[in-house]
Amino acid sequence: MFLTTAIDYANAKPHLGHAYEKVLTDTLARFARRTGQEVRFLSGLDEHGQKVQQSAGKAGKSPQEFVDGISVLFASLWKLLRVQPDDFLRTTQARHKKLVGEVLEKLHRQGDIVKGTFKGFYSVRAEQFLTEKERQPDGSWPEIYGEVVELTEENYFFKLSKYQDWLRELIQKQPSLIFPEFRAKELLGALEKPLPDLCISRPKARLAWGIPLPFDENQVTYVWFDALLNYVTGAGSGEGKLTDWEPAVHVIGKDILVPAHGVYWPCMLKALSLPMFAKLLVHGFWTRKSEKLSKSTGNVVDPGELAAKYGADAFRYYVLREMALGHDADFDEESLAARRKGELAHELGNLLQRTGSMIGRYRDGKIPAVAKPDPISEGFRDTVLHALRKWDELMKGYQIHLALGELWKAVQAANQLIEARAPWKLAKDANKAGELDATLADAAAALELVLLEVACVIPQTAEAGLTQLGYPGRPGPRQKSWPDWPTEQAGRALGTITPLFPLLDEEKAARG
Ligand code: MSP
């Protein structure tokens, strides 16, 4: 499986939207590995273009110096959040520039890129062409664009129009190329109007920060053309060979489906005679108090600060539990704190804490053996295994938020088992030793099963929990017979039991 994220614009520091997408893709990569797939996970940064050139100018730096600085911010956030791509591509790397040059050359040679004139309204202040979308109802242009002039430029065009019918037919026949499917309908809607050819170059005089066209030194590539090809550069060996391309699952946000990934990209692949991508997984947008996250309104959320305060895993869990993949969600710090305290610390953390300490107290720190499960035990095992199967099915259907809900049903059932069987009472009666063994062993087994799965969402915590349970080694791919009840736990010594989600400073203060 070749799995990619969008490559983020390197013109500012990372925000919640960037962090969500990378955590989501990292989780999908870990889950796919758990199910036995081989995965190549690619992420990176989009470092060319007008926005970067302008931000660098404002910061008084050269564009390269500027993006080098930004790339450190992204890399350190991914490290903190345990987002671990196999390859991190920056579009200013030599391997990528070489590949883009080769692609331009090939498409030019075969007549898919042609010279033409571009006519449009240009804002001198913003140094960009404006589209009809930007025009105000009365026909004027917004103040921020300053003087707007009509300009004609010699440019190069990619012959998108040639592929329109082919693309429409492809999406009609295979709507499952796009998840959720309602996004395929949106794309088909956009394909009803005739597609204009795509202007893929800018005169160097206007935009210097880009990859030069091999056949015209006065022009550089349009940033989308450059950016989309990152997926080919980073495929396979990661050395920028066209032959390394493999159909990818592309994780992207809803704003870059039409036209970039839904129109330009499939047409580029077709023109290059490369196989189509496997899927576009289109996620929604985070808002705050139902409004767009935007620097200008101060409505930003710093994922690094949240991870520092609540822990990387609590952040990862929150964003995946809160957002239904494909739909928008509203960020709320209180709800993050509540999920950490409730589902993570109280339900999952406490289960380990109480199971571990009772195994310590009553069974000398070793997981007891169970000869034959009694009916209560059997019922409990069925509940847990059922929850695991549902989790698996929902994860495979990209319903991560619901999948986590299923896993938590297993956690809740284990807590209920302990409440119902009351090991502290069983321990007082020598005749109940078998029941006590079963209760402790069942809770430990359920925990192990859950932690091995939830490791794709909360990797650090899951590993810590498994170590406490005396689990040998690190979580790997499932056994063929998954899910079955662990039998090799009996006699295993637990590690030191410590809270998985310790109280936060403010929670301690509130307790006095
Ligand atoms: N550089 C392009 C992508 C090129 S991919 C070949 C770009 N960069 S971006 O920095 O603007 O966005 C990167 C990703 O973050 C996109 O998938 C985008 O949808 C996502 N998000 C940006 N803001 C977001 C939210 N508020 N919420 C969720 N994701 C959002 O587009």
XYZ file of C-alpha atoms and ligand atoms in Angstrom:
543
model
C 0.000 0.000 0.000
C 1.340 3.382 -1.015
C -0.182 5.991 1.305
C 0.354 9.743 1.000
C -0.662 12.988 2.699
C -1.083 16.340 1.015
C 2.191 18.228 1.161
C 1.685 21.347 3.263
C 2.540 24.831 2.053
C 5.780 25.865 3.695
C 4.682 29.464 4.132
C 3.746 29.390 7.825
C 3.946 27.104 10.832
C 1.740 23.980 11.017
C -1.850 24.283 12.230
C -4.568 21.909 13.425
C -5.687 20.962 9.889
C -2.164 19.917 8.928
C -1.735 17.964 12.162
C -5.063 16.138 11.840
C -4.313 14.975 8.325
C -0.860 13.677 9.246
C -2.105 11.901 12.394
C -4.936 10.384 10.366
C -2.592 9.088 7.681
C -0.084 7.829 10.228
C -2.894 5.897 11.927
C -4.032 4.397 8.619
C -0.435 3.355 7.899
C -0.054 1.720 11.312
C -3.414 -0.020 11.008
C -2.591 -1.349 7.532
C 0.704 -2.740 8.870
C -1.139 -4.349 11.747
C -3.391 -6.104 9.239
C -0.330 -7.488 7.511
C 0.027 -5.056 4.617
C 3.332 -3.636 3.518
C 3.083 0.123 3.578
C 5.055 2.988 2.126
C 3.947 6.201 3.858
C 4.959 9.448 2.177
C 4.544 12.998 3.455
C 6.287 16.268 2.757
C 6.251 19.988 2.124
C 5.204 22.127 -0.819
C 7.951 24.722 -0.918
C 7.598 26.650 -4.186
C 5.185 29.314 -5.333
C 3.975 32.807 -4.806
C 2.853 32.468 -1.187
C 6.240 31.141 -0.096
C 8.101 33.770 -2.081
C 5.991 36.494 -0.459
C 6.308 35.135 3.099
C 10.079 34.821 2.681
C 10.227 38.410 1.447
C 8.272 39.624 4.462
C 10.599 37.714 6.794
C 13.615 39.263 5.057
C 14.954 35.859 4.036
C 15.740 34.110 0.789
C 12.998 31.602 -0.102
C 15.341 28.654 0.484
C 16.435 29.926 3.904
C 12.802 30.543 4.756
C 11.535 27.072 3.824
C 14.490 25.436 5.557
C 13.337 27.158 8.747
C 9.687 26.144 8.234
C 10.637 22.537 7.493
C 12.211 22.268 10.950
C 8.920 23.338 12.556
C 7.001 20.660 10.657
C 9.591 17.952 11.319
C 9.610 18.635 15.055
C 5.817 18.578 15.252
C 5.685 15.209 13.456
C 8.277 13.883 15.874
C 6.275 15.087 18.854
C 3.045 13.597 17.441
C 4.701 10.304 16.478
C 3.814 10.831 12.835
C 6.357 8.581 11.180
C 6.388 8.667 7.378
C 8.882 6.435 5.586
C 9.922 9.348 3.426
C 9.562 13.108 3.786
C 9.675 14.914 0.489
C 10.442 18.596 0.064
C 9.697 19.936 -3.411
C 12.985 21.876 -3.408
C 14.967 18.623 -3.287
C 17.078 17.745 -6.328
C 15.314 14.370 -6.844
C 11.998 16.151 -7.242
C 13.210 18.981 -9.478
C 14.787 16.394 -11.767
C 11.544 14.401 -12.018
C 9.424 17.493 -12.688
C 11.850 18.539 -15.428
C 11.585 15.127 -17.057
C 7.787 15.122 -16.894
C 7.544 18.599 -18.435
C 9.920 17.569 -21.190
C 7.935 14.414 -21.944
C 4.532 16.111 -21.971
C 5.883 18.936 -24.134
C 7.398 16.464 -26.572
C 4.183 14.495 -26.918
C 2.106 17.639 -27.439
C 0.263 17.670 -24.114
C 1.928 20.940 -23.158
C 1.593 23.765 -25.668
C 2.294 27.481 -25.788
C -0.618 29.903 -25.644
C -1.710 33.263 -24.370
C -3.256 33.877 -21.018
C -5.501 36.854 -20.526
C -6.771 37.889 -17.134
C -7.109 40.424 -14.364
C -3.896 40.920 -12.466
C -3.460 42.497 -9.049
C -0.170 44.344 -8.930
C -0.249 44.500 -5.150
C -0.976 40.799 -4.576
C 1.157 39.859 -7.589
C -1.421 37.369 -8.814
C -4.170 36.858 -11.349
C -7.647 37.122 -9.899
C -10.593 34.977 -10.858
C -14.267 35.840 -11.190
C -14.751 34.326 -7.716
C -12.864 37.241 -6.216
C -14.971 39.875 -7.976
C -17.553 41.727 -5.851
C -21.253 41.695 -6.786
C -20.982 45.241 -8.167
C -18.177 44.160 -10.532
C -15.327 45.867 -8.683
C -12.364 44.107 -7.041
C -11.862 44.073 -3.254
C -9.656 46.851 -1.792
C -6.921 44.443 -0.701
C -5.942 43.812 -4.318
C -5.104 47.477 -5.004
C -4.829 48.349 -8.678
C -6.168 45.575 -10.947
C -5.144 45.607 -14.628
C -6.077 43.414 -17.570
C -2.959 41.596 -18.709
C -1.985 39.217 -21.498
C 0.871 36.766 -20.991
C 2.582 34.136 -23.114
C 2.369 30.896 -21.164
C 2.328 27.138 -21.475
C -0.817 25.073 -21.137
C -1.514 21.464 -20.261
C -4.230 20.063 -22.520
C -6.712 19.112 -19.821
C -9.681 19.483 -22.163
C -8.481 16.464 -24.133
C -9.083 14.206 -21.106
C -12.417 15.522 -19.873
C -14.661 12.817 -21.384
C -12.320 10.060 -20.297
C -12.249 11.429 -16.734
C -16.011 11.818 -16.477
C -16.502 8.252 -17.589
C -13.880 6.979 -15.165
C -15.519 8.649 -12.145
C -18.976 7.530 -13.251
C -17.802 3.938 -13.532
C -15.696 3.929 -10.393
C -17.132 6.350 -7.839
C -15.359 4.342 -5.136
C -12.112 5.960 -6.314
C -13.227 8.735 -3.985
C -14.208 8.458 -0.320
C -16.733 9.572 0.866
C -18.754 8.896 -2.266
C -20.677 12.171 -2.081
C -17.403 13.824 -3.045
C -17.424 11.865 -6.308
C -20.762 13.481 -7.097
C -19.286 16.880 -6.384
C -16.463 16.125 -8.794
C -18.852 14.917 -11.492
C -20.764 18.164 -11.077
C -17.585 20.132 -11.716
C -16.949 18.056 -14.843
C -20.231 19.058 -16.440
C -18.831 22.367 -17.679
C -16.099 22.273 -20.332
C -12.639 22.252 -18.773
C -10.282 25.024 -19.830
C -6.696 23.965 -20.515
C -4.516 24.429 -17.454
C -1.950 27.197 -17.496
C 1.120 25.504 -16.013
C 3.798 28.179 -16.227
C 4.527 31.641 -14.937
C 7.043 34.129 -16.336
C 10.147 34.189 -14.151
C 9.936 37.964 -13.983
C 6.715 37.593 -11.997
C 7.488 34.445 -10.028
C 11.084 33.394 -9.573
C 10.520 30.707 -6.913
C 9.672 27.625 -8.945
C 11.091 24.885 -11.141
C 12.206 26.244 -14.539
C 10.685 24.793 -17.710
C 13.376 22.766 -19.493
C 12.213 24.102 -22.863
C 11.822 27.790 -21.912
C 14.221 29.293 -19.414
C 12.074 32.386 -18.907
C 9.266 30.403 -17.328
C 8.775 28.367 -14.141
C 6.099 25.705 -13.389
C 2.797 26.427 -11.772
C 2.879 25.290 -8.150
C 0.121 22.622 -8.451
C 1.836 20.926 -11.342
C 5.029 20.798 -9.305
C 3.299 19.739 -6.062
C 1.174 16.887 -7.431
C 4.207 15.225 -8.937
C 5.648 14.773 -5.431
C 3.633 11.562 -5.341
C 5.650 10.155 -8.224
C 9.010 11.385 -6.929
C 8.333 9.803 -3.558
C 6.938 6.487 -4.830
C 8.874 3.222 -4.552
C 12.559 3.954 -4.196
C 11.845 7.629 -3.633
C 14.452 8.501 -6.230
C 12.142 10.296 -8.621
C 11.706 7.614 -11.266
C 8.519 7.552 -13.345
C 8.654 3.773 -13.350
C 8.454 3.714 -9.537
C 4.893 5.066 -9.463
C 2.348 2.804 -7.809
C -1.365 3.529 -7.356
C -1.555 5.507 -4.138
C -4.190 6.129 -1.518
C -4.030 9.925 -1.276
C -5.279 11.513 1.942
C -6.335 15.112 1.232
C -8.660 17.830 2.538
C -11.928 18.697 0.803
C -10.570 22.021 -0.483
C -8.042 20.360 -2.763
C -10.273 17.758 -4.411
C -11.696 20.013 -7.133
C -9.830 20.781 -9.276
C -6.362 19.743 -8.086
C -6.596 16.053 -7.089
C -9.881 15.294 -8.811
C -9.125 16.866 -12.214
C -5.480 17.883 -12.754
C -3.966 14.824 -11.116
C -5.862 12.008 -12.895
C -5.361 13.811 -16.217
C -1.630 14.158 -15.533
C -1.380 10.458 -14.714
C -3.297 9.583 -17.871
C -1.089 11.833 -20.028
C 1.968 10.141 -18.519
C 0.453 6.689 -19.227
C 0.700 5.868 -15.507
C -1.932 3.784 -13.676
C -4.663 5.688 -11.827
C -4.372 6.301 -8.081
C -6.092 3.735 -5.858
C -8.201 6.212 -3.896
C -8.683 9.799 -2.826
C -9.571 9.840 0.869
C -11.082 13.253 1.380
C -11.342 14.576 4.924
C -13.347 17.553 6.144
C -12.307 20.760 7.818
C -11.782 21.664 11.428
C -13.529 24.786 12.592
C -13.574 26.537 15.937
C -16.847 27.850 17.337
C -18.146 26.919 13.875
C -15.824 29.385 12.183
C -12.901 28.907 9.856
C -9.499 28.606 11.489
C -7.782 31.758 10.407
C -4.834 33.757 11.580
C -6.541 37.030 10.776
C -9.362 36.385 13.280
C -7.015 34.911 15.887
C -8.977 31.683 15.574
C -5.942 29.409 15.353
C -5.188 26.228 17.239
C -1.561 25.276 17.833
C -1.290 21.462 17.722
C 2.186 21.544 19.291
C 0.905 23.413 22.339
C -2.009 21.004 22.732
C 0.260 17.965 22.490
C 2.627 19.493 25.044
C -0.235 20.134 27.449
C -2.368 16.989 27.026
C 0.150 14.561 25.558
C 0.583 13.577 21.913
C -1.620 10.494 22.277
C -4.509 12.390 23.852
C -4.333 14.817 20.921
C -4.239 11.974 18.396
C -7.138 10.183 20.112
C -9.230 13.339 20.319
C -8.956 14.326 16.657
C -9.694 10.821 15.413
C -12.546 10.177 17.875
C -14.145 13.564 17.317
C -14.109 13.867 13.542
C -16.094 11.554 11.262
C -13.701 11.082 8.343
C -15.022 13.108 5.433
C -17.103 15.543 7.487
C -16.268 18.781 9.266
C -15.803 18.960 13.029
C -15.561 21.734 15.559
C -12.487 21.900 17.748
C -13.135 22.383 21.426
C -10.350 22.214 23.988
C -12.751 21.349 26.796
C -13.916 18.324 24.918
C -10.299 17.262 24.348
C -9.660 17.573 28.090
C -12.877 15.661 28.866
C -12.058 12.784 26.524
C -8.581 12.535 28.005
C -9.920 12.465 31.518
C -12.880 10.185 30.803
C -12.195 7.712 28.011
C -8.412 7.649 28.302
C -7.465 8.165 31.955
C -10.612 6.895 33.663
C -11.756 4.066 31.416
C -8.587 2.747 29.753
C -5.939 3.940 32.228
C -7.869 2.805 35.288
C -8.569 -0.594 33.820
C -4.855 -1.248 33.558
C -4.170 0.301 36.943
C -6.733 -1.788 38.820
C -6.063 -5.023 36.907
C -2.312 -4.629 37.386
C -2.475 -3.772 41.042
C -4.857 -6.649 41.844
C -2.660 -9.121 39.972
C 0.177 -7.718 42.087
C -1.733 -8.000 45.332
C -3.500 -11.343 44.859
C -1.306 -13.247 42.404
C 2.208 -12.112 43.119
C 2.385 -9.996 39.949
C 1.882 -12.914 37.577
C -1.064 -13.315 35.218
C -2.993 -16.373 36.446
C -3.862 -19.380 34.278
C -7.519 -20.279 33.625
C -8.290 -23.957 33.124
C -11.787 -23.651 31.704
C -13.728 -20.399 31.304
C -17.019 -20.293 33.241
C -20.177 -18.875 31.627
C -19.497 -15.306 32.817
C -16.020 -15.517 31.389
C -17.311 -16.925 28.113
C -19.881 -14.164 27.776
C -17.254 -11.554 28.438
C -14.848 -13.013 25.895
C -17.595 -13.039 23.257
C -18.361 -9.376 23.920
C -14.711 -8.385 23.565
C -14.102 -10.429 20.420
C -17.280 -9.058 18.870
C -16.134 -5.485 19.592
C -12.766 -6.249 17.994
C -14.394 -7.583 14.824
C -16.561 -4.463 14.593
C -13.519 -2.272 15.147
C -11.737 -4.019 12.307
C -14.681 -3.710 9.940
C -15.199 -0.025 10.720
C -11.497 0.805 10.400
C -11.454 -0.842 6.982
C -14.416 1.343 6.020
C -12.576 4.479 7.285
C -15.091 4.987 10.106
C -12.338 5.590 12.623
C -14.447 7.514 15.131
C -17.004 4.682 15.297
C -14.283 2.025 15.320
C -12.813 3.612 18.453
C -16.271 3.541 20.003
C -16.377 -0.231 19.458
C -12.974 -0.718 21.043
C -14.115 1.261 24.040
C -17.077 -1.101 24.407
C -14.496 -3.783 25.158
C -12.812 -1.513 27.703
C -16.154 -0.749 29.345
C -17.084 -4.418 29.421
C -13.812 -5.194 31.221
C -14.455 -2.509 33.802
C -17.974 -3.874 34.289
C -16.626 -7.390 34.644
C -14.386 -6.242 37.469
C -17.253 -4.377 39.153
C -19.570 -7.360 38.820
C -17.151 -10.060 39.949
C -15.560 -7.901 42.668
C -12.130 -9.569 42.928
C -11.609 -7.930 46.334
C -14.486 -10.083 47.635
C -13.418 -13.226 45.750
C -9.948 -12.906 47.304
C -11.418 -13.439 50.756
C -12.823 -16.856 49.908
C -10.403 -19.723 49.139
C -13.187 -21.555 47.249
C -13.391 -18.674 44.771
C -9.738 -18.834 43.707
C -10.702 -20.080 40.226
C -13.162 -17.221 39.743
C -10.566 -14.725 40.901
C -8.037 -16.152 38.429
C -10.561 -15.916 35.593
C -11.509 -12.321 36.388
C -7.931 -11.080 36.536
C -6.774 -13.060 33.518
C -9.786 -12.033 31.429
C -9.288 -8.342 32.198
C -5.564 -8.604 31.359
C -6.305 -10.433 28.118
C -8.925 -7.893 27.033
C -6.475 -5.092 27.750
C -3.800 -6.760 25.682
C -6.177 -7.238 22.757
C -7.327 -3.625 22.901
C -3.841 -2.142 23.303
C -2.472 -4.105 20.346
C -5.195 -2.575 18.160
C -5.346 0.936 19.564
C -1.574 1.222 19.119
C -2.253 2.710 15.671
C -4.062 5.630 17.304
C -2.134 6.070 20.582
C 1.198 4.363 19.860
C 3.216 5.521 22.849
C 0.563 4.768 25.434
C -0.234 1.393 23.922
C 3.395 0.358 24.035
C 3.747 1.547 27.617
C 0.596 -0.369 28.573
C 1.770 -3.552 26.882
C 5.117 -3.325 28.662
C 3.258 -3.024 31.958
C 1.298 -6.144 31.014
C 4.594 -7.962 30.460
C 3.896 -8.280 26.729
C 7.058 -9.513 25.039
C 8.379 -7.230 22.302
C 6.502 -4.553 20.409
C 3.114 -4.825 18.749
C 3.470 -6.381 15.292
C 1.092 -7.705 12.630
C -1.861 -9.806 13.751
C -1.773 -13.592 13.770
C -3.750 -15.332 11.027
C -6.304 -16.537 13.557
C -7.064 -13.009 14.823
C -9.082 -12.246 16.863
C -8.652 -15.045 19.315
C -8.295 -15.109 23.042
C -4.656 -14.835 24.206
C -3.560 -18.077 25.817
C 0.120 -17.395 26.253
C -0.374 -14.818 29.000
C -0.542 -17.283 31.906
C 2.420 -17.047 34.251
C 3.732 -13.862 32.681
C 5.146 -11.329 35.142
C 3.798 -7.804 34.909
C 6.053 -4.772 34.679
C 5.766 -1.773 36.957
C 2.246 -0.401 36.894
C 2.108 3.381 36.456
C -0.755 5.602 35.256
C -1.054 5.729 31.448
C -2.624 9.193 31.598
C -1.400 10.885 34.780
C -3.339 13.839 36.173
C -2.536 17.108 34.417
C -1.111 19.909 36.551
C -4.413 21.769 36.483
C -6.330 18.615 37.474
C -3.953 18.152 40.421
C -4.431 21.782 41.428
C -8.215 21.386 41.247
C -7.986 18.414 43.592
C -6.000 20.544 46.047
N 0.229 22.484 -0.803
C -1.120 22.130 -1.047
C -1.299 20.636 -1.181
C -0.467 20.008 -2.268
S -0.719 18.275 -2.308
C 0.010 17.809 -3.739
C -1.988 22.619 0.120
N -1.351 22.911 1.270
S -2.069 23.464 2.596
O -1.008 23.666 3.547
O -2.906 24.574 2.308
O -3.017 22.305 3.092
C -2.476 21.040 3.396
C -3.568 20.086 3.821
O -4.165 20.561 5.026
C -4.697 19.967 2.789
O -5.094 18.630 2.619
C -5.804 20.775 3.412
O -7.082 20.345 3.040
C -5.558 20.531 4.888
N -6.183 21.549 5.719
C -5.956 22.901 5.707
N -6.793 23.487 6.608
C -7.583 22.560 7.196
C -8.538 22.561 8.225
N -8.959 23.662 8.807
N -9.015 21.359 8.633
C -8.584 20.170 8.103
N -7.679 20.143 7.146
C -7.259 21.312 6.575
O -3.198 22.668 -0.043
